[in-house]
mmCIF file of C-alpha atoms and ligand atoms in Angstrom:
data_model
loop_
_atom_site.group_PDB
_atom_site.id
_atom_site.type_symbol
_atom_site.label_atom_id
_atom_site.label_comp_id
_atom_site.label_asym_id
_atom_site.label_seq_id
_atom_site.Cartn_x
_atom_site.Cartn_y
_atom_site.Cartn_z
ATOM 1 C CA MET A 9 -28.941 -60.135 -24.269
ATOM 2 C CA LEU A 10 -30.805 -58.099 -26.892
ATOM 3 C CA ARG A 11 -33.474 -60.754 -27.287
ATOM 4 C CA ALA A 12 -33.952 -60.986 -23.516
ATOM 5 C CA ARG A 13 -34.356 -57.222 -23.242
ATOM 6 C CA ILE A 14 -36.934 -57.096 -26.042
ATOM 7 C CA VAL A 15 -38.911 -59.970 -24.497
ATOM 8 C CA GLN A 16 -38.804 -58.181 -21.158
ATOM 9 C CA GLU A 17 -40.089 -54.924 -22.687
ATOM 10 C CA ASP A 18 -42.699 -56.334 -25.075
ATOM 11 C CA PRO A 19 -42.762 -60.044 -25.944
ATOM 12 C CA HIS A 20 -45.432 -59.464 -28.598
ATOM 13 C CA ALA A 21 -43.050 -57.264 -30.552
ATOM 14 C CA LEU A 22 -40.899 -60.251 -31.543
ATOM 15 C CA ARG A 23 -41.417 -62.372 -34.628
ATOM 16 C CA GLU A 24 -39.163 -65.115 -35.913
ATOM 17 C CA ALA A 25 -38.162 -64.835 -39.551
ATOM 18 C CA VAL A 26 -37.680 -67.542 -42.143
ATOM 19 C CA PRO A 27 -34.569 -67.822 -44.331
ATOM 20 C CA ALA A 28 -34.472 -65.572 -47.379
ATOM 21 C CA PRO A 29 -35.473 -67.266 -50.633
ATOM 22 C CA ARG A 30 -32.611 -67.751 -53.030
ATOM 23 C CA GLU A 31 -34.246 -65.457 -55.575
ATOM 24 C CA ALA A 32 -34.054 -62.475 -53.199
ATOM 25 C CA LEU A 33 -30.361 -63.125 -52.517
ATOM 26 C CA GLU A 34 -29.591 -63.464 -56.224
ATOM 27 C CA ARG A 35 -30.883 -59.954 -56.864
ATOM 28 C CA VAL A 36 -27.656 -58.819 -55.161
ATOM 29 C CA HIS A 37 -25.187 -61.734 -55.098
ATOM 30 C CA PRO A 38 -24.098 -64.060 -57.948
ATOM 31 C CA ALA A 39 -25.263 -67.666 -57.614
ATOM 32 C CA ALA A 40 -21.649 -68.903 -57.624
ATOM 33 C CA TYR A 41 -20.842 -66.789 -54.559
ATOM 34 C CA LEU A 42 -23.879 -68.092 -52.665
ATOM 35 C CA ASP A 43 -22.944 -71.686 -53.583
ATOM 36 C CA PHE A 44 -19.371 -71.102 -52.450
ATOM 37 C CA LEU A 45 -20.453 -69.601 -49.117
ATOM 38 C CA ARG A 46 -22.854 -72.439 -48.391
ATOM 39 C CA ALA A 47 -20.267 -75.078 -49.272
ATOM 40 C CA PHE A 48 -17.525 -73.311 -47.275
ATOM 41 C CA ALA A 49 -19.731 -73.221 -44.186
ATOM 42 C CA GLU A 50 -20.947 -76.792 -44.614
ATOM 43 C CA ARG A 51 -17.361 -78.016 -44.844
ATOM 44 C CA GLY A 52 -16.798 -76.563 -41.395
ATOM 45 C CA GLY A 53 -15.770 -73.033 -42.388
ATOM 46 C CA GLY A 54 -12.672 -71.268 -41.106
ATOM 47 C CA ALA A 55 -11.192 -67.841 -41.744
ATOM 48 C CA LEU A 56 -12.707 -66.291 -44.855
ATOM 49 C CA GLY A 57 -10.518 -63.642 -46.477
ATOM 50 C CA GLU A 58 -9.669 -61.854 -43.224
ATOM 51 C CA PRO A 59 -8.070 -63.466 -40.152
ATOM 52 C CA ASP A 60 -10.941 -62.469 -37.815
ATOM 53 C CA MET A 61 -13.696 -63.268 -40.316
ATOM 54 C CA ILE A 62 -14.498 -66.714 -38.967
ATOM 55 C CA VAL A 63 -17.225 -68.819 -40.562
ATOM 56 C CA ASN A 64 -18.587 -71.976 -38.975
ATOM 57 C CA ARG A 65 -21.129 -74.605 -39.991
ATOM 58 C CA ALA A 66 -24.045 -72.437 -38.923
ATOM 59 C CA SER A 67 -22.853 -69.231 -40.580
ATOM 60 C CA PHE A 68 -24.545 -69.565 -43.945
ATOM 61 C CA SER A 69 -27.921 -70.465 -42.496
ATOM 62 C CA ALA A 70 -27.547 -67.608 -39.987
ATOM 63 C CA ALA A 71 -26.859 -65.229 -42.878
ATOM 64 C CA GLU A 72 -29.827 -66.594 -44.871
ATOM 65 C CA SER A 73 -32.058 -66.073 -41.847
ATOM 66 C CA ALA A 74 -30.696 -62.579 -41.224
ATOM 67 C CA ALA A 75 -31.496 -61.642 -44.811
ATOM 68 C CA GLY A 76 -34.885 -63.326 -44.399
ATOM 69 C CA ALA A 77 -35.617 -61.135 -41.386
ATOM 70 C CA ALA A 78 -34.622 -58.058 -43.385
ATOM 71 C CA LEU A 79 -37.069 -59.099 -46.116
ATOM 72 C CA ALA A 80 -39.846 -59.781 -43.597
ATOM 73 C CA ALA A 81 -39.278 -56.396 -41.975
ATOM 74 C CA VAL A 82 -39.524 -54.665 -45.364
ATOM 75 C CA ARG A 83 -42.725 -56.528 -46.254
ATOM 76 C CA HIS A 84 -44.194 -55.678 -42.851
ATOM 77 C CA ALA A 85 -43.383 -51.988 -43.137
ATOM 78 C CA CYS A 86 -44.400 -51.709 -46.793
ATOM 79 C CA SER A 87 -47.773 -53.309 -46.139
ATOM 80 C CA GLY A 88 -48.592 -50.455 -43.794
ATOM 81 C CA ASP A 89 -48.306 -52.494 -40.602
ATOM 82 C CA GLY A 90 -45.805 -50.081 -39.054
ATOM 83 C CA HIS A 91 -42.068 -49.564 -38.998
ATOM 84 C CA ALA A 92 -39.835 -52.532 -38.204
ATOM 85 C CA PHE A 93 -36.453 -53.493 -36.800
ATOM 86 C CA ALA A 94 -34.558 -56.585 -37.967
ATOM 87 C CA ALA A 95 -32.481 -57.755 -34.985
ATOM 88 C CA ILE A 96 -30.049 -59.776 -37.042
ATOM 89 C CA ARG A 97 -26.555 -61.154 -37.129
ATOM 90 C CA PRO A 98 -24.386 -61.472 -39.089
ATOM 91 C CA PRO A 99 -24.433 -57.834 -40.214
ATOM 92 C CA GLY A 100 -24.299 -56.945 -43.895
ATOM 93 C CA HIS A 101 -22.959 -53.530 -44.817
ATOM 94 C CA HIS A 102 -19.381 -54.606 -45.621
ATOM 95 C CA ALA A 103 -20.392 -57.518 -47.888
ATOM 96 C CA LEU A 104 -19.632 -56.988 -51.569
ATOM 97 C CA ALA A 105 -21.391 -58.825 -54.387
ATOM 98 C CA GLU A 106 -18.830 -61.646 -54.374
ATOM 99 C CA THR A 107 -16.746 -61.029 -51.259
ATOM 100 C CA ALA A 108 -17.463 -61.455 -47.557
ATOM 101 C CA MET A 109 -15.840 -58.762 -45.409
ATOM 102 C CA GLY A 110 -15.918 -57.398 -41.889
ATOM 103 C CA PHE A 111 -18.142 -60.151 -40.376
ATOM 104 C CA CYS A 112 -20.640 -59.602 -43.248
ATOM 105 C CA LEU A 113 -21.621 -62.398 -45.635
ATOM 106 C CA LEU A 114 -24.723 -61.014 -47.354
ATOM 107 C CA ALA A 115 -25.570 -57.381 -48.089
ATOM 108 C CA ASN A 116 -28.728 -57.216 -45.997
ATOM 109 C CA ALA A 117 -29.493 -53.521 -46.601
ATOM 110 C CA VAL A 118 -29.257 -53.866 -50.371
ATOM 111 C CA ILE A 119 -31.237 -57.118 -50.334
ATOM 112 C CA ALA A 120 -33.867 -55.209 -48.327
ATOM 113 C CA ALA A 121 -33.797 -52.257 -50.740
ATOM 114 C CA ARG A 122 -34.321 -54.539 -53.747
ATOM 115 C CA GLU A 123 -37.230 -56.214 -51.987
ATOM 116 C CA GLY A 124 -38.792 -52.809 -51.383
ATOM 117 C CA GLN A 125 -38.377 -51.974 -55.049
ATOM 118 C CA GLN A 126 -40.056 -55.262 -55.997
ATOM 119 C CA LEU A 127 -42.966 -54.087 -53.850
ATOM 120 C CA GLY A 128 -43.151 -50.835 -55.792
ATOM 121 C CA ARG A 129 -41.096 -48.687 -53.434
ATOM 122 C CA GLU A 130 -38.966 -47.262 -56.168
ATOM 123 C CA ARG A 131 -36.826 -44.690 -54.338
ATOM 124 C CA VAL A 132 -34.934 -45.932 -51.304
ATOM 125 C CA LEU A 133 -32.829 -43.966 -48.824
ATOM 126 C CA ILE A 134 -30.305 -45.979 -46.812
ATOM 127 C CA VAL A 135 -28.876 -44.262 -43.724
ATOM 128 C CA ASP A 136 -25.874 -46.001 -42.144
ATOM 129 C CA TRP A 137 -24.885 -44.923 -38.618
ATOM 130 C CA ASP A 138 -22.550 -47.843 -37.905
ATOM 131 C CA VAL A 139 -19.111 -46.516 -36.857
ATOM 132 C CA HIS A 140 -17.587 -48.210 -39.929
ATOM 133 C CA HIS A 141 -18.153 -47.168 -43.519
ATOM 134 C CA GLY A 142 -20.751 -49.296 -45.296
ATOM 135 C CA ASN A 143 -18.434 -50.039 -48.201
ATOM 136 C CA GLY A 144 -20.454 -53.024 -49.406
ATOM 137 C CA THR A 145 -23.710 -51.115 -49.508
ATOM 138 C CA GLN A 146 -22.001 -48.267 -51.306
ATOM 139 C CA ALA A 147 -20.359 -50.542 -53.880
ATOM 140 C CA LEU A 148 -23.685 -52.215 -54.627
ATOM 141 C CA VAL A 149 -25.731 -49.027 -55.068
ATOM 142 C CA GLU A 150 -23.290 -46.352 -56.236
ATOM 143 C CA GLN A 151 -24.287 -46.738 -59.883
ATOM 144 C CA ASP A 152 -28.016 -46.693 -59.128
ATOM 145 C CA SER A 153 -29.709 -43.325 -58.747
ATOM 146 C CA SER A 154 -32.918 -44.941 -57.420
ATOM 147 C CA ILE A 155 -31.089 -45.493 -54.126
ATOM 148 C CA ARG A 156 -29.351 -42.841 -52.050
ATOM 149 C CA PHE A 157 -26.849 -43.822 -49.396
ATOM 150 C CA VAL A 158 -25.752 -41.696 -46.433
ATOM 151 C CA SER A 159 -22.995 -43.019 -44.165
ATOM 152 C CA LEU A 160 -21.581 -41.443 -41.022
ATOM 153 C CA HIS A 161 -18.425 -43.254 -39.961
ATOM 154 C CA GLN A 162 -15.184 -42.905 -38.091
ATOM 155 C CA TRP A 163 -12.184 -41.954 -40.203
ATOM 156 C CA PRO A 164 -9.629 -43.375 -40.478
ATOM 157 C CA LEU A 165 -10.925 -46.826 -39.603
ATOM 158 C CA TYR A 166 -11.702 -50.196 -41.202
ATOM 159 C CA PRO A 167 -12.377 -50.732 -44.103
ATOM 160 C CA GLY A 168 -10.592 -47.566 -45.273
ATOM 161 C CA THR A 169 -13.242 -46.408 -47.752
ATOM 162 C CA GLY A 170 -15.880 -43.706 -47.304
ATOM 163 C CA ALA A 171 -14.158 -40.458 -48.261
ATOM 164 C CA ALA A 172 -16.477 -37.510 -48.810
ATOM 165 C CA ALA A 173 -15.279 -37.362 -52.414
ATOM 166 C CA GLU A 174 -16.809 -40.818 -53.129
ATOM 167 C CA ARG A 175 -20.135 -39.674 -54.562
ATOM 168 C CA GLY A 176 -21.249 -42.578 -56.806
ATOM 169 C CA VAL A 177 -23.584 -41.128 -59.433
ATOM 170 C CA GLY A 178 -24.297 -38.269 -57.036
ATOM 171 C CA ASN A 179 -26.283 -40.655 -54.803
ATOM 172 C CA VAL A 180 -23.611 -41.322 -52.128
ATOM 173 C CA TYR A 181 -23.166 -39.019 -49.127
ATOM 174 C CA ASN A 182 -20.187 -39.972 -46.985
ATOM 175 C CA LEU A 183 -19.547 -38.245 -43.672
ATOM 176 C CA PRO A 184 -16.134 -39.367 -42.391
ATOM 177 C CA ARG A 185 -15.511 -37.996 -38.896
ATOM 178 C CA PRO A 186 -12.811 -38.304 -36.211
ATOM 179 C CA PRO A 187 -13.472 -40.157 -32.944
ATOM 180 C CA GLY A 188 -14.259 -38.387 -29.684
ATOM 181 C CA LEU A 189 -16.500 -35.563 -30.891
ATOM 182 C CA PRO A 190 -19.514 -34.573 -28.769
ATOM 183 C CA PRO A 191 -22.480 -36.788 -29.672
ATOM 184 C CA GLU A 192 -24.625 -33.826 -30.753
ATOM 185 C CA ARG A 193 -22.070 -33.090 -33.431
ATOM 186 C CA TYR A 194 -22.372 -36.586 -34.938
ATOM 187 C CA VAL A 195 -26.173 -36.292 -34.892
ATOM 188 C CA ALA A 196 -26.138 -32.831 -36.499
ATOM 189 C CA ASP A 197 -23.659 -33.903 -39.175
ATOM 190 C CA LEU A 198 -25.630 -37.032 -40.039
ATOM 191 C CA LEU A 199 -28.825 -34.993 -40.293
ATOM 192 C CA GLU A 200 -27.044 -32.565 -42.576
ATOM 193 C CA GLY A 201 -26.056 -35.482 -44.817
ATOM 194 C CA ILE A 202 -29.619 -36.810 -44.734
ATOM 195 C CA ASP A 203 -30.975 -33.396 -45.711
ATOM 196 C CA ALA A 204 -28.526 -33.236 -48.607
ATOM 197 C CA ALA A 205 -29.661 -36.695 -49.745
ATOM 198 C CA LEU A 206 -33.330 -35.706 -49.473
ATOM 199 C CA ALA A 207 -32.909 -32.649 -51.703
ATOM 200 C CA GLY A 208 -34.975 -33.442 -54.788
ATOM 201 C CA PHE A 209 -35.478 -37.045 -53.658
ATOM 202 C CA ARG A 210 -38.575 -38.275 -51.854
ATOM 203 C CA PRO A 211 -37.914 -41.817 -50.654
ATOM 204 C CA ASP A 212 -40.635 -44.464 -50.794
ATOM 205 C CA LEU A 213 -38.740 -46.565 -48.259
ATOM 206 C CA LEU A 214 -36.237 -45.682 -45.546
ATOM 207 C CA LEU A 215 -33.642 -48.217 -44.460
ATOM 208 C CA ILE A 216 -31.277 -47.733 -41.545
ATOM 209 C CA SER A 217 -28.050 -49.715 -41.279
ATOM 210 C CA ALA A 218 -28.202 -49.517 -37.513
ATOM 211 C CA GLY A 219 -24.814 -50.290 -36.049
ATOM 212 C CA TYR A 220 -24.269 -49.693 -32.349
ATOM 213 C CA ASP A 221 -20.497 -49.676 -32.477
ATOM 214 C CA SER A 222 -20.999 -45.906 -32.795
ATOM 215 C CA MET A 223 -21.942 -45.834 -29.094
ATOM 216 C CA ARG A 224 -19.730 -44.426 -26.396
ATOM 217 C CA GLY A 225 -17.873 -47.378 -24.877
ATOM 218 C CA ASP A 226 -17.873 -49.699 -27.888
ATOM 219 C CA PRO A 227 -14.547 -51.583 -27.978
ATOM 220 C CA LEU A 228 -14.031 -51.133 -31.741
ATOM 221 C CA GLY A 229 -15.221 -47.566 -32.252
ATOM 222 C CA GLY A 230 -14.456 -44.118 -30.879
ATOM 223 C CA PHE A 231 -17.791 -42.360 -31.400
ATOM 224 C CA THR A 232 -19.767 -41.122 -28.409
ATOM 225 C CA LEU A 233 -23.464 -41.714 -29.148
ATOM 226 C CA GLU A 234 -25.843 -42.622 -26.318
ATOM 227 C CA PRO A 235 -29.188 -44.417 -26.690
ATOM 228 C CA GLU A 236 -31.173 -41.167 -26.863
ATOM 229 C CA HIS A 237 -29.247 -40.032 -29.914
ATOM 230 C CA TYR A 238 -30.526 -42.986 -31.956
ATOM 231 C CA ALA A 239 -34.051 -42.113 -30.837
ATOM 232 C CA ASP A 240 -33.434 -38.503 -31.916
ATOM 233 C CA LEU A 241 -32.224 -39.665 -35.330
ATOM 234 C CA VAL A 242 -35.254 -41.922 -35.844
ATOM 235 C CA GLY A 243 -37.560 -39.066 -34.810
ATOM 236 C CA ALA A 244 -35.826 -36.701 -37.218
ATOM 237 C CA LEU A 245 -36.144 -39.207 -40.057
ATOM 238 C CA ARG A 246 -39.827 -39.768 -39.290
ATOM 239 C CA SER A 247 -40.547 -36.057 -39.341
ATOM 240 C CA ARG A 248 -38.636 -35.568 -42.600
ATOM 241 C CA CYS A 249 -40.281 -38.525 -44.384
ATOM 242 C CA PRO A 250 -43.631 -39.023 -42.635
ATOM 243 C CA ALA A 251 -45.100 -41.192 -45.400
ATOM 244 C CA ALA A 252 -42.148 -43.542 -45.875
ATOM 245 C CA PRO A 253 -42.109 -46.938 -44.174
ATOM 246 C CA MET A 254 -38.935 -47.315 -42.141
ATOM 247 C CA VAL A 255 -36.903 -50.456 -41.487
ATOM 248 C CA ALA A 256 -33.790 -50.609 -39.330
ATOM 249 C CA LEU A 257 -31.334 -53.479 -39.754
ATOM 250 C CA LEU A 258 -28.840 -54.340 -37.050
ATOM 251 C CA GLU A 259 -25.238 -53.976 -38.202
ATOM 252 C CA GLY A 260 -22.232 -53.836 -35.840
ATOM 253 C CA GLY A 261 -21.943 -53.270 -32.112
ATOM 254 C CA TYR A 262 -19.487 -55.133 -29.912
ATOM 255 C CA ALA A 263 -20.589 -54.491 -26.338
ATOM 256 C CA PRO A 264 -23.775 -56.591 -26.007
ATOM 257 C CA GLU A 265 -25.252 -54.572 -23.145
ATOM 258 C CA LEU A 266 -24.761 -51.328 -25.098
ATOM 259 C CA VAL A 267 -26.269 -52.840 -28.237
ATOM 260 C CA ALA A 268 -29.361 -53.855 -26.251
ATOM 261 C CA GLU A 269 -29.801 -50.319 -24.892
ATOM 262 C CA GLY A 270 -29.221 -48.704 -28.263
ATOM 263 C CA VAL A 271 -31.634 -51.039 -30.062
ATOM 264 C CA LEU A 272 -34.346 -50.563 -27.435
ATOM 265 C CA ALA A 273 -34.092 -46.776 -27.730
ATOM 266 C CA THR A 274 -34.305 -47.116 -31.523
ATOM 267 C CA LEU A 275 -37.286 -49.486 -31.289
ATOM 268 C CA LYS A 276 -39.209 -47.185 -28.988
ATOM 269 C CA ALA A 277 -38.704 -44.285 -31.394
ATOM 270 C CA LEU A 278 -39.585 -46.464 -34.388
ATOM 271 C CA VAL A 279 -42.837 -48.137 -33.390
HETATM 272 ZN ZN1 ZN B 800 -19.269 -51.476 -37.573
#
């Protein structure tokens, strides 16, 4: 549905990505984990760690391609060709270095951040507006002051992490919030977290873990955001960091028609 909507709006906006090279994945994940995942999928897959975390034969190559799209989006944005959106599945923000979680196999946002740093974009800000806490992203960057991570998420909710007291090395900004608040409140609180993260930190690259399970009507989340709120957030980020290339990576979102509307609003604000 998302692809159809993008083609309908602007077919020239779409590019197919190639799978991520192994080297880019190994900046974040141990080789043994990547070998295990590939072999597990090729054997036919099954439930991986969690009962609803189902892997099939195509899952590893889908994850490699998702990470490849994240890399391509970073290269595009960092070469000055404009901001980019990686419309990818599976998502990545729950994946730990050696553990798949929450439908996530590879940590796309961190893989993207490391690619940016390889391209000389030393300081990276990752903003996560998925309704779930980006525990994988946090775990992979919380000891690294070159990356700051801001996450707005419903609390309590899967995966159970993301308390405000989790600060990493002072580079983690968690905003746990209850469901059902007015959307303007979520936007204002996330912007407050972003402003805190930007104090004394000028990012060379902006990454958004763009989950649309934070929309009103998503079956897994209780937040109330509408498409225009994502556009507002992108606009606010652009005005705060006008020189930084921006890349959004699709995370969760479990009502396909809502995801399509949310992504299109984000895209229009981004490009
Ligand atoms: Zn989510």
